[in-house]
GROMACS .gro file of C-alpha atoms in nm:
model
  506
    1MET     CA    1   9.078   9.409   9.152
    2ASP     CA    2   9.321   9.555   9.424
    3LEU     CA    3   9.101   9.752   9.659
    4SER     CA    4   9.356   9.783   9.927
    5TYR     CA    5   9.432  10.148   9.850
    6VAL     CA    6   9.049  10.257   9.905
    7LEU     CA    7   9.078  10.277  10.268
    8THR     CA    8   9.373  10.481  10.259
    9LEU     CA    9   9.231  10.715   9.996
   10LEU     CA   10   8.904  10.721  10.220
   11VAL     CA   11   9.081  10.830  10.548
   12PHE     CA   12   9.361  11.068  10.411
   13PHE     CA   13   9.163  11.259  10.118
   14PRO     CA   14   9.077  11.552  10.353
   15VAL     CA   15   9.467  11.621  10.368
   16LEU     CA   16   9.417  11.705  10.004
   17GLY     CA   17   9.165  11.947  10.083
   18MET     CA   18   9.404  12.110  10.343
   19VAL     CA   19   9.664  12.150  10.078
   20VAL     CA   20   9.431  12.318   9.856
   21LEU     CA   21   9.274  12.552  10.136
   22ALA     CA   22   9.657  12.669  10.213
   23PHE     CA   23   9.678  12.819   9.870
   24ILE     CA   24   9.361  13.033   9.887
   25PRO     CA   25   9.359  13.401   9.999
   26ASN     CA   26   9.197  13.452  10.329
   27THR     CA   27   8.978  13.696  10.194
   28GLN     CA   28   8.796  13.458   9.939
   29GLU     CA   29   8.523  13.345  10.180
   30LYS     CA   30   8.288  13.144   9.930
   31THR     CA   31   8.581  12.997   9.761
   32ILE     CA   32   8.710  12.879  10.114
   33LYS     CA   33   8.352  12.719  10.233
   34LEU     CA   34   8.330  12.572   9.887
   35VAL     CA   35   8.630  12.394   9.917
   36GLY     CA   36   8.613  12.283  10.280
   37PHE     CA   37   8.269  12.140  10.206
   38LEU     CA   38   8.384  11.958   9.864
   39ALA     CA   39   8.703  11.819  10.039
   40THR     CA   40   8.453  11.608  10.257
   41LEU     CA   41   8.255  11.460   9.931
   42PRO     CA   42   8.522  11.203   9.819
   43THR     CA   43   8.533  11.041  10.165
   44LEU     CA   44   8.156  11.023  10.192
   45LEU     CA   45   8.136  10.872   9.814
   46LEU     CA   46   8.386  10.604   9.909
   47SER     CA   47   8.240  10.516  10.234
   48LEU     CA   48   7.913  10.467  10.064
   49ALA     CA   49   8.105  10.276   9.791
   50VAL     CA   50   8.234  10.029  10.067
   51TYR     CA   51   7.902   9.992  10.218
   52PHE     CA   52   7.743   9.874   9.886
   53HIS     CA   53   8.030   9.662   9.820
   54TYR     CA   54   7.936   9.482  10.146
   55LEU     CA   55   7.564   9.471  10.051
   56ALA     CA   56   7.661   9.312   9.716
   57GLY     CA   57   7.787   9.020   9.932
   58LYS     CA   58   8.153   9.066   9.876
   59SER     CA   59   8.422   9.063  10.196
   60LEU     CA   60   8.525   9.359  10.374
   61GLU     CA   61   8.858   9.215  10.370
   62ASP     CA   62   8.927   9.344  10.017
   63PHE     CA   63   9.012   9.677  10.162
   64SER     CA   64   9.241   9.556  10.421
   65VAL     CA   65   9.587   9.700  10.391
   66MET     CA   66   9.911   9.621  10.576
   67LYS     CA   67  10.250   9.753  10.500
   68HIS     CA   68  10.574   9.739  10.708
   69TRP     CA   69  10.617  10.055  10.913
   70ILE     CA   70  10.838  10.037  11.231
   71GLN     CA   71  11.068   9.768  11.362
   72PHE     CA   72  11.176   9.785  11.728
   73GLY     CA   73  11.482   9.637  11.862
   74GLY     CA   74  11.668   9.343  11.716
   75PHE     CA   75  11.367   9.116  11.694
   76GLY     CA   76  11.346   9.117  11.314
   77GLU     CA   77  11.582   8.841  11.270
   78MET     CA   78  11.367   8.611  11.462
   79ASP     CA   79  11.011   8.728  11.325
   80LYS     CA   80  10.941   9.035  11.088
   81ASN     CA   81  10.624   9.084  11.288
   82PHE     CA   82  10.780   9.054  11.640
   83PHE     CA   83  10.756   9.427  11.808
   84ALA     CA   84  10.677   9.553  11.476
   85VAL     CA   85  10.424   9.835  11.416
   86HIS     CA   86  10.261   9.807  11.086
   87TYR     CA   87  10.061  10.036  10.879
   88GLU     CA   88   9.728   9.839  10.927
   89LEU     CA   89   9.372   9.956  10.788
   90GLY     CA   90   9.089   9.738  10.786
   91LEU     CA   91   8.720   9.712  10.866
   92ASP     CA   92   8.437   9.495  10.997
   93GLY     CA   93   8.085   9.545  11.005
   94PHE     CA   94   8.087   9.764  11.337
   95SER     CA   95   8.374   9.989  11.198
   96MET     CA   96   8.253  10.013  10.862
   97ILE     CA   97   7.874  10.161  10.998
   98MET     CA   98   8.124  10.402  11.211
   99VAL     CA   99   8.312  10.509  10.919
  100LEU     CA  100   8.006  10.572  10.708
  101LEU     CA  101   7.823  10.777  10.997
  102THR     CA  102   8.159  10.979  11.034
  103SER     CA  103   8.149  11.085  10.666
  104ILE     CA  104   7.807  11.164  10.648
  105ILE     CA  105   7.797  11.375  10.991
  106ALA     CA  106   8.114  11.539  10.868
  107THR     CA  107   7.972  11.652  10.528
  108LEU     CA  108   7.664  11.778  10.713
  109ALA     CA  109   7.906  11.946  10.962
  110ALA     CA  110   8.064  12.126  10.662
  111VAL     CA  111   7.711  12.252  10.535
  112ALA     CA  112   7.639  12.377  10.906
  113SER     CA  113   7.983  12.574  10.893
  114ILE     CA  114   7.803  12.833  10.701
  115HIS     CA  115   7.719  13.010  11.034
  116ILE     CA  116   8.090  13.029  11.129
  117LYS     CA  117   8.173  13.395  11.118
  118LYS     CA  118   8.532  13.466  11.099
  119GLU     CA  119   8.868  13.292  10.990
  120TRP     CA  120   8.724  13.037  10.736
  121LYS     CA  121   9.043  12.901  10.617
  122GLY     CA  122   9.212  12.827  10.955
  123TYR     CA  123   8.855  12.670  11.045
  124PHE     CA  124   8.821  12.460  10.760
  125MET     CA  125   9.188  12.315  10.753
  126LEU     CA  126   9.147  12.209  11.132
  127PHE     CA  127   8.804  12.062  11.049
  128LEU     CA  128   8.938  11.850  10.770
  129LEU     CA  129   9.260  11.750  11.000
  130LEU     CA  130   8.977  11.634  11.257
  131GLU     CA  131   8.788  11.432  11.002
  132VAL     CA  132   9.098  11.265  10.910
  133GLY     CA  133   9.162  11.171  11.288
  134MET     CA  134   8.799  11.024  11.338
  135LEU     CA  135   8.815  10.801  11.008
  136GLY     CA  136   9.162  10.678  11.110
  137VAL     CA  137   9.034  10.558  11.468
  138PHE     CA  138   8.754  10.342  11.331
  139ALA     CA  139   8.960  10.199  11.045
  140ALA     CA  140   9.300  10.120  11.243
  141GLU     CA  141   9.384   9.781  11.280
  142ASN     CA  142   9.633   9.790  11.559
  143LEU     CA  143   9.627   9.984  11.881
  144ILE     CA  144   9.946  10.210  11.808
  145LEU     CA  145   9.768  10.351  11.511
  146PHE     CA  146   9.448  10.364  11.684
  147PHE     CA  147   9.635  10.585  11.959
  148ILE     CA  148   9.793  10.809  11.685
  149PHE     CA  149   9.487  10.902  11.512
  150PHE     CA  150   9.281  10.929  11.872
  151GLU     CA  151   9.564  11.194  11.941
  152ILE     CA  152   9.504  11.356  11.592
  153THR     CA  153   9.131  11.428  11.713
  154LEU     CA  154   9.249  11.610  12.014
  155ILE     CA  155   9.470  11.899  11.844
  156PRO     CA  156   9.202  12.031  11.596
  157MET     CA  157   8.926  12.018  11.874
  158PHE     CA  158   9.123  12.193  12.109
  159PHE     CA  159   9.174  12.486  11.892
  160LEU     CA  160   8.809  12.463  11.694
  161ILE     CA  161   8.667  12.507  12.057
  162GLY     CA  162   8.898  12.760  12.180
  163LYS     CA  163   8.913  12.986  11.846
  164TRP     CA  164   8.544  12.967  11.718
  165GLY     CA  165   8.350  12.892  12.053
  166TYR     CA  166   8.143  13.126  12.267
  167PHE     CA  167   8.197  13.323  12.582
  168GLU     CA  168   8.371  13.084  12.799
  169LYS     CA  169   8.558  12.879  12.482
  170GLU     CA  170   8.912  12.891  12.632
  171ARG     CA  171   8.774  12.705  12.949
  172ALA     CA  172   8.591  12.471  12.764
  173ALA     CA  173   8.889  12.411  12.529
  174TYR     CA  174   9.137  12.344  12.813
  175SER     CA  175   8.898  12.125  13.009
  176PHE     CA  176   8.856  11.904  12.687
  177LEU     CA  177   9.236  11.895  12.661
  178ILE     CA  178   9.272  11.801  13.039
  179TYR     CA  179   9.036  11.547  13.062
  180ASN     CA  180   9.082  11.401  12.715
  181GLY     CA  181   9.460  11.418  12.763
  182LEU     CA  182   9.468  11.231  13.092
  183GLY     CA  183   9.230  10.928  12.947
  184SER     CA  184   9.486  10.920  12.644
  185ALA     CA  185   9.776  10.875  12.882
  186VAL     CA  186   9.591  10.594  13.082
  187LEU     CA  187   9.513  10.439  12.720
  188LEU     CA  188   9.901  10.459  12.617
  189ILE     CA  189   9.965  10.290  12.933
  190VAL     CA  190   9.762   9.988  12.847
  191ILE     CA  191   9.876   9.994  12.490
  192MET     CA  192  10.238   9.988  12.604
  193VAL     CA  193  10.204   9.709  12.833
  194LEU     CA  194  10.027   9.519  12.604
  195PHE     CA  195  10.296   9.584  12.313
  196ALA     CA  196  10.576   9.492  12.573
  197ARG     CA  197  10.427   9.149  12.690
  198THR     CA  198  10.293   9.031  12.342
  199GLY     CA  199  10.527   9.171  12.108
  200THR     CA  200  10.237   9.312  11.873
  201SER     CA  201   9.968   9.573  11.880
  202ASN     CA  202   9.773   9.392  11.620
  203ILE     CA  203   9.392   9.380  11.769
  204ASP     CA  204   9.316   9.041  11.612
  205VAL     CA  205   9.628   8.900  11.689
  206LEU     CA  206   9.650   9.049  12.054
  207ALA     CA  207   9.292   8.902  12.127
  208GLN     CA  208   9.426   8.578  12.022
  209ILE     CA  209   9.731   8.600  12.225
  210VAL     CA  210   9.562   8.717  12.552
  211ASN     CA  211   9.309   8.455  12.526
  212ASN     CA  212   9.527   8.167  12.469
  213PRO     CA  213   9.767   8.075  12.726
  214ASP     CA  214   9.965   7.859  12.486
  215GLN     CA  215  10.035   8.158  12.257
  216GLN     CA  216  10.400   8.293  12.246
  217MET     CA  217  10.450   8.590  12.471
  218MET     CA  218  10.766   8.786  12.600
  219ALA     CA  219  10.617   8.771  12.944
  220PRO     CA  220  10.319   8.639  13.046
  221ILE     CA  221   9.958   8.826  13.156
  222SER     CA  222   9.820   8.690  13.461
  223ASP     CA  223   9.425   8.717  13.536
  224THR     CA  224   9.489   9.012  13.769
  225MET     CA  225   9.680   9.223  13.500
  226LYS     CA  226   9.427   9.152  13.262
  227PHE     CA  227   9.150   9.291  13.502
  228GLY     CA  228   9.360   9.575  13.574
  229LEU     CA  229   9.427   9.653  13.212
  230LEU     CA  230   9.047   9.626  13.136
  231PHE     CA  231   8.984   9.845  13.411
  232ALA     CA  232   9.208  10.112  13.286
  233LEU     CA  233   9.048  10.100  12.967
  234LEU     CA  234   8.689  10.163  13.111
  235VAL     CA  235   8.861  10.478  13.267
  236ALA     CA  236   9.017  10.593  12.935
  237PHE     CA  237   8.725  10.531  12.736
  238GLY     CA  238   8.482  10.635  13.019
  239VAL     CA  239   8.601  10.980  12.991
  240LYS     CA  240   8.527  11.002  12.616
  241LEU     CA  241   8.203  10.843  12.656
  242PRO     CA  242   8.166  10.998  12.914
  243ILE     CA  243   8.063  10.799  13.224
  244PHE     CA  244   7.947  10.984  13.542
  245PRO     CA  245   8.138  11.154  13.710
  246LEU     CA  246   8.400  11.185  13.419
  247HIS     CA  247   8.166  11.413  13.212
  248THR     CA  248   8.191  11.781  13.326
  249TRP     CA  249   8.438  11.853  13.044
  250MET     CA  250   8.185  11.750  12.798
  251LEU     CA  251   7.891  12.002  12.922
  252ARG     CA  252   8.137  12.289  12.881
  253VAL     CA  253   8.240  12.182  12.493
  254HIS     CA  254   7.867  12.119  12.418
  255VAL     CA  255   7.777  12.462  12.539
  256GLN     CA  256   8.091  12.658  12.440
  257ALA     CA  257   8.177  12.514  12.107
  258PRO     CA  258   8.014  12.622  11.778
  259PRO     CA  259   7.734  12.398  11.675
  260SER     CA  260   7.907  12.243  11.383
  261ILE     CA  261   8.161  12.137  11.563
  262VAL     CA  262   7.919  12.008  11.826
  263MET     CA  263   7.762  11.795  11.575
  264LEU     CA  264   8.115  11.621  11.515
  265HIS     CA  265   8.175  11.587  11.878
  266SER     CA  266   7.841  11.479  11.983
  267GLY     CA  267   7.780  11.249  11.674
  268ILE     CA  268   8.111  11.112  11.649
  269LEU     CA  269   8.380  11.185  11.908
  270LEU     CA  270   8.184  11.035  12.213
  271LYS     CA  271   8.099  10.736  12.018
  272ILE     CA  272   8.479  10.661  12.016
  273GLY     CA  273   8.419  10.572  12.365
  274ALA     CA  274   8.177  10.317  12.307
  275PHE     CA  275   8.375  10.181  11.999
  276GLY     CA  276   8.672  10.158  12.226
  277LEU     CA  277   8.493   9.951  12.510
  278ILE     CA  278   8.335   9.710  12.252
  279ARG     CA  279   8.622   9.673  12.028
  280PHE     CA  280   8.905   9.650  12.277
  281GLY     CA  281   8.729   9.574  12.609
  282MET     CA  282   8.505   9.316  12.477
  283GLY     CA  283   8.739   9.177  12.202
  284ILE     CA  284   9.078   9.160  12.398
  285PHE     CA  285   8.968   9.061  12.752
  286PRO     CA  286   8.614   8.901  12.706
  287GLU     CA  287   8.669   8.702  13.012
  288GLN     CA  288   8.711   8.972  13.222
  289PHE     CA  289   8.472   9.206  13.067
  290LYS     CA  290   8.194   8.950  13.172
  291THR     CA  291   8.270   9.006  13.522
  292LEU     CA  292   8.191   9.390  13.506
  293GLY     CA  293   7.808   9.353  13.373
  294LEU     CA  294   7.672   9.459  13.684
  295LEU     CA  295   7.898   9.741  13.706
  296LEU     CA  296   7.825   9.867  13.341
  297ALA     CA  297   7.431   9.842  13.420
  298ILE     CA  298   7.433  10.029  13.732
  299LEU     CA  299   7.688  10.275  13.585
  300GLY     CA  300   7.431  10.307  13.267
  301VAL     CA  301   7.149  10.379  13.486
  302ILE     CA  302   7.323  10.625  13.704
  303ASN     CA  303   7.422  10.825  13.349
  304LEU     CA  304   7.055  10.784  13.219
  305LEU     CA  305   6.901  10.910  13.561
  306TYR     CA  306   7.153  11.154  13.624
  307GLY     CA  307   7.124  11.310  13.265
  308ALA     CA  308   6.773  11.327  13.247
  309PHE     CA  309   6.691  11.470  13.583
  310LEU     CA  310   6.941  11.750  13.537
  311ALA     CA  311   6.802  11.827  13.182
  312PHE     CA  312   6.482  11.887  13.297
  313VAL     CA  313   6.600  12.167  13.523
  314GLN     CA  314   6.830  12.358  13.242
  315LYS     CA  315   6.701  12.689  13.134
  316ASP     CA  316   6.937  12.688  12.800
  317PHE     CA  317   6.852  12.442  12.529
  318LYS     CA  318   7.232  12.364  12.474
  319MET     CA  319   7.231  12.247  12.832
  320VAL     CA  320   6.932  12.020  12.785
  321LEU     CA  321   7.105  11.853  12.494
  322ALA     CA  322   7.437  11.800  12.686
  323TYR     CA  323   7.291  11.643  12.969
  324SER     CA  324   7.067  11.464  12.719
  325SER     CA  325   7.370  11.338  12.575
  326ILE     CA  326   7.489  11.176  12.909
  327SER     CA  327   7.168  11.032  12.953
  328HIS     CA  328   7.159  10.838  12.624
  329MET     CA  329   7.510  10.708  12.647
  330GLY     CA  330   7.385  10.561  12.994
  331ILE     CA  331   7.156  10.333  12.729
  332VAL     CA  332   7.509  10.226  12.583
  333LEU     CA  333   7.621  10.110  12.896
  334ILE     CA  334   7.287   9.958  12.984
  335GLY     CA  335   7.302   9.760  12.674
  336LEU     CA  336   7.671   9.633  12.720
  337GLY     CA  337   7.641   9.540  13.075
  338ALA     CA  338   7.351   9.287  12.936
  339MET     CA  339   7.627   9.071  12.809
  340ASN     CA  340   7.385   8.930  12.572
  341GLU     CA  341   7.310   8.975  12.199
  342ALA     CA  342   7.012   9.185  12.213
  343GLY     CA  343   7.169   9.435  12.481
  344ILE     CA  344   7.483   9.454  12.275
  345GLN     CA  345   7.294   9.522  11.945
  346GLY     CA  346   7.115   9.770  12.108
  347ALA     CA  347   7.409   9.960  12.257
  348ILE     CA  348   7.560   9.973  11.893
  349PHE     CA  349   7.234  10.090  11.750
  350GLN     CA  350   7.237  10.341  12.003
  351VAL     CA  351   7.566  10.459  11.907
  352VAL     CA  352   7.480  10.521  11.550
  353SER     CA  353   7.094  10.635  11.641
  354HIS     CA  354   7.228  10.907  11.888
  355GLY     CA  355   7.502  11.019  11.636
  356LEU     CA  356   7.227  11.087  11.383
  357ILE     CA  357   6.973  11.270  11.651
  358SER     CA  358   7.222  11.472  11.821
  359ALA     CA  359   7.357  11.605  11.492
  360LEU     CA  360   7.025  11.703  11.361
  361LEU     CA  361   6.946  11.898  11.709
  362PHE     CA  362   7.257  12.089  11.746
  363PHE     CA  363   7.224  12.163  11.375
  364LEU     CA  364   6.899  12.315  11.454
  365VAL     CA  365   7.046  12.490  11.734
  366SER     CA  366   7.295  12.660  11.517
  367VAL     CA  367   6.988  12.760  11.300
  368PHE     CA  368   6.786  12.914  11.577
  369TYR     CA  369   7.116  13.078  11.735
  370GLU     CA  370   7.207  13.217  11.407
  371ARG     CA  371   6.847  13.406  11.371
  372THR     CA  372   6.778  13.493  11.743
  373ASP     CA  373   7.153  13.513  11.925
  374THR     CA  374   6.987  13.326  12.186
  375THR     CA  375   6.929  12.969  12.300
  376LEU     CA  376   6.783  13.027  12.640
  377LEU     CA  377   6.435  12.870  12.639
  378GLU     CA  378   6.235  13.138  12.740
  379ASN     CA  379   6.374  13.365  12.480
  380LEU     CA  380   6.314  13.105  12.228
  381GLY     CA  381   5.912  13.063  12.341
  382GLY     CA  382   5.679  13.059  12.045
  383ILE     CA  383   5.933  13.062  11.787
  384ALA     CA  384   5.694  12.819  11.544
  385LYS     CA  385   5.510  13.154  11.445
  386GLY     CA  386   5.822  13.243  11.264
  387MET     CA  387   6.007  12.946  11.166
  388PRO     CA  388   5.731  12.664  11.167
  389ILE     CA  389   5.952  12.412  10.946
  390ALA     CA  390   6.234  12.438  11.152
  391ALA     CA  391   6.016  12.397  11.457
  392GLY     CA  392   5.840  12.096  11.312
  393PHE     CA  393   6.182  11.924  11.251
  394LEU     CA  394   6.283  12.018  11.591
  395LEU     CA  395   5.958  11.852  11.739
  396ALA     CA  396   6.025  11.556  11.500
  397GLY     CA  397   6.405  11.541  11.622
  398ALA     CA  398   6.269  11.530  11.995
  399MET     CA  399   6.046  11.256  11.931
  400ALA     CA  400   6.302  11.024  11.768
  401SER     CA  401   6.530  11.121  12.102
  402LEU     CA  402   6.269  11.010  12.330
  403GLY     CA  403   6.227  10.678  12.148
  404LEU     CA  404   5.913  10.717  11.945
  405PRO     CA  405   5.840  10.404  11.722
  406GLY     CA  406   5.913  10.404  11.374
  407MET     CA  407   6.263  10.623  11.458
  408SER     CA  408   6.591  10.479  11.535
  409GLY     CA  409   6.581  10.597  11.888
  410PHE     CA  410   6.281  10.330  11.963
  411VAL     CA  411   6.480  10.058  11.798
  412SER     CA  412   6.821  10.095  12.001
  413GLU     CA  413   6.630  10.160  12.348
  414PHE     CA  414   6.427   9.880  12.306
  415MET     CA  415   6.708   9.612  12.230
  416ALA     CA  416   6.913   9.783  12.495
  417PHE     CA  417   6.631   9.730  12.772
  418LEU     CA  418   6.544   9.375  12.611
  419GLY     CA  419   6.848   9.253  12.688
  420LEU     CA  420   6.893   9.414  13.022
  421PHE     CA  421   6.552   9.292  13.138
  422GLU     CA  422   6.666   8.926  13.043
  423GLU     CA  423   6.942   8.957  13.272
  424MET     CA  424   6.880   9.201  13.549
  425PRO     CA  425   6.528   9.286  13.563
  426TRP     CA  426   6.540   9.509  13.880
  427VAL     CA  427   6.837   9.729  13.744
  428ALA     CA  428   6.645   9.760  13.411
  429ALA     CA  429   6.316   9.855  13.589
  430VAL     CA  430   6.496  10.116  13.771
  431GLY     CA  431   6.639  10.260  13.440
  432ALA     CA  432   6.320  10.239  13.283
  433ILE     CA  433   6.240  10.548  13.483
  434GLY     CA  434   6.490  10.739  13.275
  435ILE     CA  435   6.306  10.673  12.983
  436ILE     CA  436   5.985  10.861  13.112
  437MET     CA  437   6.199  11.129  13.227
  438THR     CA  438   6.343  11.169  12.867
  439ALA     CA  439   5.984  11.213  12.729
  440VAL     CA  440   5.889  11.489  13.022
  441TYR     CA  441   6.238  11.709  12.982
  442LEU     CA  442   6.240  11.686  12.602
  443LEU     CA  443   5.878  11.777  12.545
  444ARG     CA  444   5.923  12.042  12.823
  445ALA     CA  445   6.214  12.215  12.631
  446VAL     CA  446   6.092  12.158  12.267
  447LEU     CA  447   5.701  12.259  12.326
  448GLY     CA  448   5.851  12.552  12.510
  449ILE     CA  449   6.016  12.673  12.245
  450THR     CA  450   5.764  12.608  11.978
  451PHE     CA  451   5.442  12.678  12.152
  452GLY     CA  452   5.550  12.842  12.464
  453LYS     CA  453   5.484  13.192  12.578
  454SER     CA  454   5.659  13.431  12.329
  455HIS     CA  455   5.879  13.702  12.475
  456ARG     CA  456   5.989  13.869  12.144
  457GLU     CA  457   5.838  13.897  11.793
  458PHE     CA  458   5.957  13.622  11.552
  459THR     CA  459   5.767  13.717  11.240
  460GLY     CA  460   6.031  13.915  11.072
  461ILE     CA  461   6.301  13.604  11.087
  462THR     CA  462   6.337  13.358  10.802
  463ASP     CA  463   6.284  13.017  10.813
  464LEU     CA  464   6.520  12.716  10.680
  465ARG     CA  465   6.700  12.836  10.418
  466LYS     CA  466   6.799  12.614  10.108
  467VAL     CA  467   7.128  12.523  10.205
  468GLU     CA  468   6.985  12.432  10.551
  469TRP     CA  469   6.744  12.159  10.424
  470VAL     CA  470   7.020  11.941  10.322
  471PRO     CA  471   7.156  11.828  10.673
  472VAL     CA  472   6.770  11.840  10.815
  473ILE     CA  473   6.641  11.611  10.541
  474THR     CA  474   6.925  11.385  10.524
  475LEU     CA  475   6.942  11.319  10.919
  476MET     CA  476   6.575  11.295  10.955
  477ALA     CA  477   6.589  11.045  10.655
  478LEU     CA  478   6.822  10.833  10.803
  479ILE     CA  479   6.669  10.835  11.151
  480VAL     CA  480   6.356  10.712  10.991
  481LEU     CA  481   6.507  10.415  10.766
  482ILE     CA  482   6.659  10.288  11.083
  483GLY     CA  483   6.365  10.317  11.257
  484VAL     CA  484   6.140  10.137  10.991
  485TYR     CA  485   6.409   9.918  10.841
  486PRO     CA  486   6.658   9.835  11.134
  487SER     CA  487   6.835   9.554  10.886
  488VAL     CA  488   7.038   9.811  10.734
  489LEU     CA  489   7.229   9.832  11.066
  490SER     CA  490   7.173   9.469  11.194
  491GLU     CA  491   7.301   9.286  10.863
  492PRO     CA  492   7.658   9.460  10.858
  493LEU     CA  493   7.682   9.377  11.234
  494LYS     CA  494   7.593   9.019  11.242
  495THR     CA  495   7.944   8.909  11.218
  496THR     CA  496   8.085   9.147  11.486
  497LEU     CA  497   7.802   9.039  11.705
  498ASP     CA  498   7.868   8.656  11.648
  499ALA     CA  499   8.249   8.728  11.741
  500ILE     CA  500   8.170   8.920  12.058
  501MET     CA  501   7.930   8.662  12.190
  502LEU     CA  502   8.166   8.384  12.079
  503GLY     CA  503   8.428   8.560  12.307
  504LEU     CA  504   8.184   8.610  12.595
  505GLY     CA  505   8.090   8.249  12.581
  506GLY     CA  506   7.724   8.313  12.455
   0.00000   0.00000   0.00000
């Protein structure tokens, strides 16, 4: 049975939703919201089908597709793959997990979009275009196609922040565009250099050519150039992750963008940075990447401590979560810096875990803001009196974020630090302070919101509505599932980790 069409359908099905929305009158709010939500479901169902296909013991190569697309210059007579860009989609264990995570959070963010108050048609059309870009980034099998999908994510995000955000939304949107645009420019330079020197943009073929001096190249790539290209990749994806001090744009986005979009941004878009470092940095330049171990570990500890200490002094809950994201991305860098299987597996687990936890917490932020018109900690004090169920899930989400055993955050943090303690115990010991600070700032914020001194009466507000239960229950169940049964992630990642360790010489 030919399954090569599945990935194309999976990535581009939201476009059909955009077409349907284009013909619906602007005034039909309920219909627009329903179509916007339903358009995310086929992608979710297809990604689940791919995951269960893999669990059944079948190969992910069944879904790979390659079609001739663009041929540059007159090299077609020599070799049809030389200086050619193909339409290539495919999956390995890591990218399959990321596609599944994207489709789940996109569907739940569509549910969270019930709190959007205006111009729903334009909102959902941009929302679905953003989903196409995110799915394409993780499914692309060559660098040029990856870059195209990467750029597709920037356009809708800019408008979603600038149009549907809060008080300083325009500043946040332009800050997002400038920082990510500069990161994209650096990434494009790397891609063009590799393409010009090797004649291919296929990721697997690039890895073979760059790491095998006997392979045919248009021009050789020296070790110095390889290190320079890797460092450029670190900057390009470091903006996206983000790595301190390239993080200020992300704070504005987390605070000013609508929470449903922050669910996607924090849950998925930040993870493109980690995905790029692992897939391209480790995959294409493994020898050079090994030399960055100490640098990545130190940058990770800086991210972890910086985010944790600044989260502790914030008065706005969205700012607490924004700095928390910076801190938790430090754990990804710590895991990668360890350069061993435990650390890298912990980094990938942290990518998935933080995606789920941050999506849950920002959804709850949207619920509280919709009821109270505030996200200031002092103004939300004592909200458990009026919203005990939502407050309970907020506390559970915070426990997952600070690494409570039995939840996904514990597994990822434990493995990342286990890997780093094996290689650099003194760096890991300093980083462990950040784990303590995480518990301090999260408990301070969450306990202040739920049981703190009340500055207003919350007895008249409604708790979680029926439709709001869906994202909360789904995300909480996945967080607990990964915490209790980590094999749901570790099994698909085994092949990917084996390939990475082989490249690193481990």
